[in-house]
PDB file of C-alpha atoms and ligand atoms in Angstrom:
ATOM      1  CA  UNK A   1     135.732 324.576 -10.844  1.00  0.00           C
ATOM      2  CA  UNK A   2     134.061 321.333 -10.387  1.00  0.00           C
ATOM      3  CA  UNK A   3     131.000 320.696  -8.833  1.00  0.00           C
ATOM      4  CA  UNK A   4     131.040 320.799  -5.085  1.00  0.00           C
ATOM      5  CA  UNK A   5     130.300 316.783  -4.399  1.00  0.00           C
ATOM      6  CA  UNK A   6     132.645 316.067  -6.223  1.00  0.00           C
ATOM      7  CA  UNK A   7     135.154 318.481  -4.864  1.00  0.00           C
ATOM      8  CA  UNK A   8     134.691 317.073  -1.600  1.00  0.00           C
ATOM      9  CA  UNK A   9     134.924 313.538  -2.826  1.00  0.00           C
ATOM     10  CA  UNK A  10     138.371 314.052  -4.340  1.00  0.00           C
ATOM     11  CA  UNK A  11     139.550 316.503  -1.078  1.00  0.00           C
ATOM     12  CA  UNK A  12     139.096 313.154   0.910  1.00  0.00           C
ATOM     13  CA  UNK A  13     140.775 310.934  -1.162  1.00  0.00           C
ATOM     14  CA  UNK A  14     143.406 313.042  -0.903  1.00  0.00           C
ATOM     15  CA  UNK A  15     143.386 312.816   2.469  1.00  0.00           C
ATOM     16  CA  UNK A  16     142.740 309.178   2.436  1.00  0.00           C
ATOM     17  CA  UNK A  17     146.066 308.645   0.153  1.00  0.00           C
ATOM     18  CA  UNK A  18     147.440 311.089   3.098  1.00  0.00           C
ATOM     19  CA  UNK A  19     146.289 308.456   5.551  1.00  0.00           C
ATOM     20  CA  UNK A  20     147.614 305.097   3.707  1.00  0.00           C
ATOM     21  CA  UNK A  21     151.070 306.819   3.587  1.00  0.00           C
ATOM     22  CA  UNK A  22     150.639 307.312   8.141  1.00  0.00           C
ATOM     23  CA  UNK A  23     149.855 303.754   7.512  1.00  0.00           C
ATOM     24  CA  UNK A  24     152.689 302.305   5.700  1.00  0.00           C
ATOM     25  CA  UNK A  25     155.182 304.335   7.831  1.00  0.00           C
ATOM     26  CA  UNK A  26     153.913 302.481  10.669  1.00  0.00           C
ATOM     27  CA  UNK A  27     154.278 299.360   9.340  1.00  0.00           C
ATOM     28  CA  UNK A  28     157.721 300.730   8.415  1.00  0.00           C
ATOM     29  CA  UNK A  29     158.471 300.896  11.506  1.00  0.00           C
ATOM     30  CA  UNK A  30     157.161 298.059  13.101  1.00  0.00           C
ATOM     31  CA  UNK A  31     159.838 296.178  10.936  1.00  0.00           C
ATOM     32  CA  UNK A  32     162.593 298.824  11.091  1.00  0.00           C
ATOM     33  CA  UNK A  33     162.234 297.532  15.626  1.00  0.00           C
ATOM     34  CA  UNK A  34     162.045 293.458  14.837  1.00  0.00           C
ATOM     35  CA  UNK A  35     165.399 294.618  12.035  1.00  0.00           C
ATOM     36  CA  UNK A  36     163.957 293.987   8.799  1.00  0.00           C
ATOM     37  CA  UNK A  37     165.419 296.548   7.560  1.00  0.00           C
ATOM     38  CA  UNK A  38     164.511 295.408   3.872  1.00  0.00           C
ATOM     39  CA  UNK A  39     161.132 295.067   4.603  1.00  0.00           C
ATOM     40  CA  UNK A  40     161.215 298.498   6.345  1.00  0.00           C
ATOM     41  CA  UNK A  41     162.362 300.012   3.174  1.00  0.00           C
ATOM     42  CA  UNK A  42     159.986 298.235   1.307  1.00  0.00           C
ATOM     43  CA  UNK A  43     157.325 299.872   3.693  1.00  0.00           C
ATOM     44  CA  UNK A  44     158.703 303.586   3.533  1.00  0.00           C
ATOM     45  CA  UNK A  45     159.301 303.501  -0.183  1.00  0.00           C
ATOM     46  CA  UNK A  46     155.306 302.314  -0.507  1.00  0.00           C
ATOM     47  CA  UNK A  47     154.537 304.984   1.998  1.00  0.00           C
ATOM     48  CA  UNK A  48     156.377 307.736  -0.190  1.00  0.00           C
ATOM     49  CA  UNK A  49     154.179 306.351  -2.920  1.00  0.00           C
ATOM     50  CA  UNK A  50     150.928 306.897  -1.583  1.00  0.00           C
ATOM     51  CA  UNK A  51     152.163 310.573  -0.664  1.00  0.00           C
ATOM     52  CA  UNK A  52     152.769 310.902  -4.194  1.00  0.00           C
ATOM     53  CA  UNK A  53     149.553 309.478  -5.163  1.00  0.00           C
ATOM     54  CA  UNK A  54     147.914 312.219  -2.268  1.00  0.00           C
ATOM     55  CA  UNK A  55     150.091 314.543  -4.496  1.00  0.00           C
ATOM     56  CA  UNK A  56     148.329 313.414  -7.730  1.00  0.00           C
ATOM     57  CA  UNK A  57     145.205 314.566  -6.140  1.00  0.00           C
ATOM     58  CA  UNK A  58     146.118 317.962  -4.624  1.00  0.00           C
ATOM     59  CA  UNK A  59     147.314 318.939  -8.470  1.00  0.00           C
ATOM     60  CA  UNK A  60     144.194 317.789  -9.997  1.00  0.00           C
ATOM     61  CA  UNK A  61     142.399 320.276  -7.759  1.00  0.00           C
ATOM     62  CA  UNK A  62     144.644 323.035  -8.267  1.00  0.00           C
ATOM     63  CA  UNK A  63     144.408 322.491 -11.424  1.00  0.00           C
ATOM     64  CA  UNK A  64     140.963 322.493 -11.726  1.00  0.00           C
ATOM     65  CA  UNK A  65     140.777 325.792  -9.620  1.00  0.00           C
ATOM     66  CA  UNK A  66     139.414 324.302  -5.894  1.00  0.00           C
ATOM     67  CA  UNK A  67     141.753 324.055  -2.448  1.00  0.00           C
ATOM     68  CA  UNK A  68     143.272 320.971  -1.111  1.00  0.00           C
ATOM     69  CA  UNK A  69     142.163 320.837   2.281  1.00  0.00           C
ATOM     70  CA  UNK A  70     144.019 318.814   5.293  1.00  0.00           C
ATOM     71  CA  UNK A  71     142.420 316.890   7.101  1.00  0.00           C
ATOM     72  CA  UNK A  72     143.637 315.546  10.915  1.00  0.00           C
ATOM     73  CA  UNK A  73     145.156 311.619   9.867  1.00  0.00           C
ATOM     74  CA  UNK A  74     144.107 309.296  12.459  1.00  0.00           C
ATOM     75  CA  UNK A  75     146.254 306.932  14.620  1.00  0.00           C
ATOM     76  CA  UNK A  76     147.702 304.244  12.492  1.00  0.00           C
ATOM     77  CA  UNK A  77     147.824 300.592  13.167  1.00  0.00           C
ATOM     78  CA  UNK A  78     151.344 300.344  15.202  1.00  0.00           C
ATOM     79  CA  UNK A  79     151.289 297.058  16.608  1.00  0.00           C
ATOM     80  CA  UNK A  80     151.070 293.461  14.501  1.00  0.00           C
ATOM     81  CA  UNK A  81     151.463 289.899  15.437  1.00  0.00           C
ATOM     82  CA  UNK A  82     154.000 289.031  12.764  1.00  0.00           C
ATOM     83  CA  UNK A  83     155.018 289.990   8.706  1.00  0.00           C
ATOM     84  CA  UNK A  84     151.602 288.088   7.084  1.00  0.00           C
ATOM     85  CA  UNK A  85     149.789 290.346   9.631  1.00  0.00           C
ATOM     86  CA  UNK A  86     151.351 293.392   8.340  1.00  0.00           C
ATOM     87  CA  UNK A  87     150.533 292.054   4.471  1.00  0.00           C
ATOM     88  CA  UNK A  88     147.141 291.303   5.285  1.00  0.00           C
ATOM     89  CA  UNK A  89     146.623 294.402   6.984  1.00  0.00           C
ATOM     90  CA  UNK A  90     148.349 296.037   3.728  1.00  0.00           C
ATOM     91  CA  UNK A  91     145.743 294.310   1.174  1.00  0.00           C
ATOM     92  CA  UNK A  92     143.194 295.007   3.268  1.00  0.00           C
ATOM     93  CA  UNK A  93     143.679 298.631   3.040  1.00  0.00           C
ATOM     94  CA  UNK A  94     144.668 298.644  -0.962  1.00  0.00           C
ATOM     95  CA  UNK A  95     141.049 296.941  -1.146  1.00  0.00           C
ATOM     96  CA  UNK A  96     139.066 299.871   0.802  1.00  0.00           C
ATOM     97  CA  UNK A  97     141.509 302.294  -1.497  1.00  0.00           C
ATOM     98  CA  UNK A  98     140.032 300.696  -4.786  1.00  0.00           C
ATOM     99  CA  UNK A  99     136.614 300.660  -3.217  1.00  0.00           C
ATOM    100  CA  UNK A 100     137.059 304.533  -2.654  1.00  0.00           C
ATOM    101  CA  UNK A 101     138.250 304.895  -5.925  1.00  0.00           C
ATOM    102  CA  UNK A 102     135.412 303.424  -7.579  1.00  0.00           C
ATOM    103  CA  UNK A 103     133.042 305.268  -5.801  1.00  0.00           C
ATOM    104  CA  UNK A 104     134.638 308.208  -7.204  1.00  0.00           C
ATOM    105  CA  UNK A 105     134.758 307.013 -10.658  1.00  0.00           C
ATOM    106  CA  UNK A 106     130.762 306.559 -10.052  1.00  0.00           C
ATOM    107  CA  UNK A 107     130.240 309.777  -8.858  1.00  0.00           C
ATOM    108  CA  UNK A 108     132.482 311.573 -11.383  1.00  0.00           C
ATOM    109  CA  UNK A 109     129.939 309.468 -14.167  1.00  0.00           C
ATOM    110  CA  UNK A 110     127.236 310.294 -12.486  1.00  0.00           C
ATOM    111  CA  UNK A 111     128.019 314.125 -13.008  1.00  0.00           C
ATOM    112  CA  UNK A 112     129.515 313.721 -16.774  1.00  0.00           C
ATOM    113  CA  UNK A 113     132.497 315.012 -15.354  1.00  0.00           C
ATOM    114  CA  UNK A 114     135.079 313.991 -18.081  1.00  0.00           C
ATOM    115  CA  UNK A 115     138.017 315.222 -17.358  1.00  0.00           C
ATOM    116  CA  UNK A 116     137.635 313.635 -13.762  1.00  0.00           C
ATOM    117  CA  UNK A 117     137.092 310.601 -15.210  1.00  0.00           C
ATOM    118  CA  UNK A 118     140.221 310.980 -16.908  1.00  0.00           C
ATOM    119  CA  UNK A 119     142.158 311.804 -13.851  1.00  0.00           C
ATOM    120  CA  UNK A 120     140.464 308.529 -12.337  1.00  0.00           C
ATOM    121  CA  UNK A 121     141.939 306.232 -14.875  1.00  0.00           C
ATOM    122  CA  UNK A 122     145.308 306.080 -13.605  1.00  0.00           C
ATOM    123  CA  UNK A 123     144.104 305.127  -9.561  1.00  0.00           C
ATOM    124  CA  UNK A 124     141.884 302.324 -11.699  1.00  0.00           C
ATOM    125  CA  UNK A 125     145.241 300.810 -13.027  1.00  0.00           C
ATOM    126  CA  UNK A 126     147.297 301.654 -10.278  1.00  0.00           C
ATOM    127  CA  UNK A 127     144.868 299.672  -7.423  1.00  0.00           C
ATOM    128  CA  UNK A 128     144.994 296.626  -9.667  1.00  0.00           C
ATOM    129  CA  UNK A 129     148.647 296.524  -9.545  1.00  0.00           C
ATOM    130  CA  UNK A 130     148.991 297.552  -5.761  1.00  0.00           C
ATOM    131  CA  UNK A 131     146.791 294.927  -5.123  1.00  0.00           C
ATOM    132  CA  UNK A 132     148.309 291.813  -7.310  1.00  0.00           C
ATOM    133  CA  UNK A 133     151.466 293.172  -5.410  1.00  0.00           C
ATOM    134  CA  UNK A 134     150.347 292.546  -2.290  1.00  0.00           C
ATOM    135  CA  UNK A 135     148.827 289.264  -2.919  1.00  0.00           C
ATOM    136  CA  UNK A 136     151.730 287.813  -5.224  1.00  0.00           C
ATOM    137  CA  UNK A 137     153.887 288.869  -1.594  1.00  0.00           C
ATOM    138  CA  UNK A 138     151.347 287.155   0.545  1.00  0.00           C
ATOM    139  CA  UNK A 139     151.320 284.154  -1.377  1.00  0.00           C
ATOM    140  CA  UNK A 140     155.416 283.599  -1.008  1.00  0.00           C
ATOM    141  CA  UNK A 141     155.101 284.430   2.465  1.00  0.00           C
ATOM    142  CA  UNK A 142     152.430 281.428   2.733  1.00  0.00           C
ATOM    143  CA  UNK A 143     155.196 279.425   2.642  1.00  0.00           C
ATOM    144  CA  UNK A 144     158.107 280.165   4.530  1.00  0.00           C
ATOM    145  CA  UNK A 145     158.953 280.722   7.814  1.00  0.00           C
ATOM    146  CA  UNK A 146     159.117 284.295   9.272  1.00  0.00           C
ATOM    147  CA  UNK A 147     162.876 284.703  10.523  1.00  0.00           C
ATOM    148  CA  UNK A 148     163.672 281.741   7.832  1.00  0.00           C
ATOM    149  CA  UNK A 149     166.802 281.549   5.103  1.00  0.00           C
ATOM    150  CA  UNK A 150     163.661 282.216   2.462  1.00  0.00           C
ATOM    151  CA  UNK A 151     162.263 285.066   4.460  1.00  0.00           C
ATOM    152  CA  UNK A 152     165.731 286.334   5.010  1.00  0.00           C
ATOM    153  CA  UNK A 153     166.187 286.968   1.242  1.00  0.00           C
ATOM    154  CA  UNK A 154     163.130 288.410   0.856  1.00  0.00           C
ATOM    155  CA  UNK A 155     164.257 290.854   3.045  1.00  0.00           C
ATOM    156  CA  UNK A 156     167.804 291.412   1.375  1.00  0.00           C
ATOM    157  CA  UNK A 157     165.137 292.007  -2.149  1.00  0.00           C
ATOM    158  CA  UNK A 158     162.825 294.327  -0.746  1.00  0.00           C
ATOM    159  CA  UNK A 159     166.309 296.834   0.518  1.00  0.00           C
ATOM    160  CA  UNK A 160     167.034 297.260  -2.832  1.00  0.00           C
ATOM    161  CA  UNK A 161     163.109 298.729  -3.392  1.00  0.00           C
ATOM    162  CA  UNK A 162     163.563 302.586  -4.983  1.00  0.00           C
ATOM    163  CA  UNK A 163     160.844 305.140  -5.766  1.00  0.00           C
ATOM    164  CA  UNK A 164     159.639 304.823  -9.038  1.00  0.00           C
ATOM    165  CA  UNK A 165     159.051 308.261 -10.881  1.00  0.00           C
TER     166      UNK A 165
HETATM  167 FE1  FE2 B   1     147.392 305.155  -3.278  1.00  0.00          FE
HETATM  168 FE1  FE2 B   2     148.404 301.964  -2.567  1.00  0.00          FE
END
C-alpha cells in the first residue's frame, strides 16, 4: 500500500499518460488525412508509447497493492494549421508531462517513499529524451518547407519508426 496522496497522484498520471496517447492518435490522424503517412506512423508509434508508459504506471500500482482507476480522456486537439503546429503542440505537452512528473517526484520525497522514487527515475530520463526529440524535429522542420523534397524525406524516415521494447 502506499499512502493515499500519493496513490492518487500516480492514478492520474496514469491517466494523464492515457490522455497523451488520445493525443498523439489525433495528431496521427490529422497527418494520416493531409497523406503523411510517415509522419502518421511516427504519431501512432509515439502514441503506443505513451500507452506503454500509462502501462508502466498501472503495474507499479498493482504492484504495490492499490487499483488503477480510469478516468473519462477528454477531447483531443483534432485540428492544426500545419506539421510545426502539430510539433509545437507535441513539445508543449511533453513539457506539462515532465512538469507532472516532477511534481510527483516531489511528492513521493516529500513522503520518503523510496521505492516510488525509484519507479520515478525512469519518467525523469525518459521526459528528457522525449523532449530533445521533439525539439531536435522542430529545429529541422525550421527550415524546410512543409510539402518540400526535405520534408518529403522526413516523411519516408519517420515510416520506418517501430516500437521500441
Ligand atoms: Fe509518457
Ligand atoms: Fe511522451
Amino acid at each position: 500500500m502506499l499512502p493515499q496522496k500519493l496513490t492518487m497522484a500516480l492514478n492520474d498520471q496514469f491517466n494523464n499518460e492515457l490522455q497523451a496517447s488520445h493525443s498523439y492518435t489525433a495528431m496521427a490522424a490529422y497527418f494520416s488525412k493531409k497523406g503523411y503517412h510517415g509522419f502518421a506512423n511516427f504519431y501512432l508509434i509515439q502514441s503506443r508509447e505513451e500507452h506503454q508508459h500509462a502501462m508502466k504506471f498501472y503495474d507499479y500500482l498493482v504492484t504495490m497493492d492499490e487499483k488503477p482507476v480510469l478516468q473519462a480522456l477528454g477531447e483531443p486537439k483534432n485540428d492544426y494549421v500545419n506539421a510545426m503546429d502539430v510539433l509545437q503542440s507535441s513539445l508543449a505537452q511533453e513539457k506539462d508531462v515532465t512538469s507532472n512528473i516532477y511534481a510527483l517526484v516531489t511528492l513521493a520525497d516529500e513522503l520518503q517513499e523510496h521505492s516510488t522514487l525509484s519507479f520515478l527515475d525512469w519518467f525523469i530520463e525518459e521526459q528528457m529524451e522525449e523532449e530533445k526529440m521533439f525539439r531536435d524535429i522542430i529545429a529541422r522542420m525550421a527550415h524546410i518547407e512543409e510539402g518540400g523534397e526535405y520534408f518529403l524525406k522526413m516523411n519516408d524516415d519517420f515510416a520506418e519508426r517501430r516500437l521500441e521494447n
